[in-house]
Amino acid sequence: MTSLHFHTAGESHGKALTALLEGVPAGLCLEVERDVDPELARRQGGYGRGRRMQIEQDRVELLSGVRLGETLGSPISMVIRNRDWENWTTAMAHEAPPEQVNPKALRPHYLPRPGHADLAGAFKYDRRDVRDILERASARETAARVACGAVAKRLLAELGISIGSHVRSIGSVVADGGELPENLNEVADADLVRCLDSDASVRMCTEIDDAKTRGDTLGGVFEVVARGLPVGLGSYVSWDRRLDGRLAAAVMSIQAVKGVDLGIGFQGAMRPGSQVHDAIVPNESQLRSGGIGRATNRAGGLEGGVTTGEPVVVRGAMKPISTLRTRLPSVDLRDGSVGDAAVERSDVCAVPAAGVVGESMVALVLAGAVLEKFGGDSVGEVRRNMDGYITYLAERGFGER
Ligand code: EPS
């Protein structure tokens, strides 16, 4: 049960997306043009994005929860208007269409696209036109998540906790590992696909071009890194308080994500324990983990569902975008006949964007965990509680009880 809740609403081609975030303490300095809109712009970037990104310049309209530049502790509601709505006022009207409307103007789709929620959604909600499904299932919704995540990142930044991401692979191209730069997002955002390995980045863009030419799409793996966390967030005492599970669920919930890894994740399953577990070593500089650190961080900053004080490292495996111009076989829901799946305007690759969305989802879970441990109706109170905890970690010393 987290003390930070968010909900989004809105369809991809409707009037707008809305986001509601409850649980942010009062007294957080928040300027949406400075703190939120740049995150939305980051989400819209990345080589291989579709033409929708030329239409939208996402920004939030703040409706509540902030006064004179500071949060009030009340629910923060935000709106992101869809510029594309003006092209969809007939197909996405709330009202029943007039008798004489041209059916094509409603832009229906009856051949579900393999890989999207189209067919499962059509059965679940008993709809015939799968546009009724795809409009909400679309990754457009992630813009609203990023708006909420940006506020969570702002709160964490006040507490010395930073979150960044980068792309580890796209298609068959895998970036070389290596030490992550302190200014992770500054370096990653400067690359067309948010990859830290410039040689791999060139090959990723080439593979994206080749996929586009073939009418195909690409997925890949993004990595989110959270630094500055204190030891002790999350808990092992109940399944739903384990932070590894909550982070995995949050990242897995991002559209098109089909796998989540923490630390060395699946690689660890193929190694002996002596090459997996992180040796515990004294490290007086690690004040947020009581002066005790680790020789490695294969656990990705979590043991027993609890933060160790090392960076939390979460990876998401994103499947290739489901709309293919080289259309896959499907079934026409009007008559059961076999045909080619529908085609919607779409991206060829959105892995760089997924990393930005991953940052938001990780920030929302970690901010919730911080508030669970340090409480606080105001940022000052959260900070005092956290500072007191960190001070105690240093003072508690050693002993048998
Ligand atoms: C997206 C908006 C969508 C898609 C894409 C991502 O806009 P439109 O459908 O009008 O082109 O471009 O969504 C998908 C690829 C998907 O499969 O859902 C966005 O804002 O991120």
Coordinates of N, CA, C and O and ligand atoms in Angstrom, one line a residue, residues 12-13 43 49 52-53 84 116 138-140 142 321 344-347, ligand 1:
S12 N -6.0 8.5 -26.9 CA -4.9 9.0 -27.7 C -5.3 10.2 -28.6 O -4.6 11.2 -28.8
H13 N -6.5 10.1 -29.2 CA -7.0 11.1 -30.1 C -8.2 11.9 -29.6 O -8.8 12.6 -30.3
R43 N 10.2 12.6 -23.4 CA 9.4 11.4 -23.8 C 9.1 11.4 -25.2 O 9.0 10.3 -25.9
R49 N 10.7 7.6 -33.9 CA 9.4 8.0 -33.4 C 8.5 8.3 -34.6 O 9.0 8.7 -35.7
R52 N 3.3 11.5 -35.2 CA 2.5 12.1 -34.1 C 3.4 13.1 -33.3 O 2.9 14.1 -32.8
M53 N 4.7 12.8 -33.2 CA 5.6 13.6 -32.4 C 5.8 14.9 -33.1 O 6.2 15.9 -32.4
D84 N -3.8 16.9 -31.8 CA -4.3 16.1 -32.9 C -5.8 16.0 -32.8 O -6.5 15.7 -33.8
H116 N -1.1 -5.8 -30.1 CA -1.8 -4.8 -29.4 C -2.9 -5.4 -28.6 O -3.2 -6.6 -28.7
S138 N -3.3 2.8 -26.2 CA -2.1 3.4 -26.9 C -1.1 3.9 -25.9 O -1.4 4.3 -24.8
A139 N 0.2 3.9 -26.4 CA 1.3 4.4 -25.5 C 1.2 5.9 -25.3 O 1.9 6.5 -24.6
R140 N 0.2 6.5 -26.0 CA 0.0 8.0 -25.8 C -0.2 8.2 -24.3 O 0.1 9.3 -23.8
T142 N 1.2 7.2 -21.8 CA 2.4 7.4 -21.0 C 2.8 8.8 -20.8 O 3.6 9.2 -19.9
I321 N 7.2 -2.4 -31.6 CA 5.8 -1.8 -31.7 C 4.9 -2.7 -32.5 O 5.4 -3.3 -33.5
E344 N -2.2 1.6 -38.1 CA -2.4 2.9 -37.5 C -1.1 3.6 -37.7 O 0.0 3.0 -37.6
R345 N -1.1 4.9 -37.8 CA 0.2 5.7 -37.7 C 0.9 5.3 -36.5 O 0.2 5.0 -35.4
S346 N 2.2 5.1 -36.5 CA 2.9 4.5 -35.4 C 4.4 4.9 -35.4 O 4.9 5.4 -36.4
D347 N 5.1 4.5 -34.4 CA 6.5 4.6 -34.3 C 7.1 3.3 -35.0 O 6.5 2.3 -35.1
Ligands
EPS1 C1 2.4 7.8 -29.0 C2 1.2 8.3 -29.7 C3 0.6 7.5 -30.7 C4 1.5 6.6 -31.4 C5 2.4 5.8 -30.5 C6 3.0 6.6 -29.4 O1 0.0 8.5 -31.6 P1 -0.7 8.1 -32.9 O2 -1.4 6.8 -32.7 O3 -1.7 9.3 -33.2 O4 0.4 8.0 -33.9 O5 2.3 7.3 -32.3 O6 1.7 4.8 -29.9 C7 2.0 3.5 -30.3 C8 3.0 3.3 -31.2 C9 1.2 2.4 -29.8 O7 1.5 1.3 -30.3 O8 0.4 2.7 -28.9 C10 3.0 8.6 -27.9 O9 2.5 9.8 -27.7 O10 3.9 8.1 -27.3

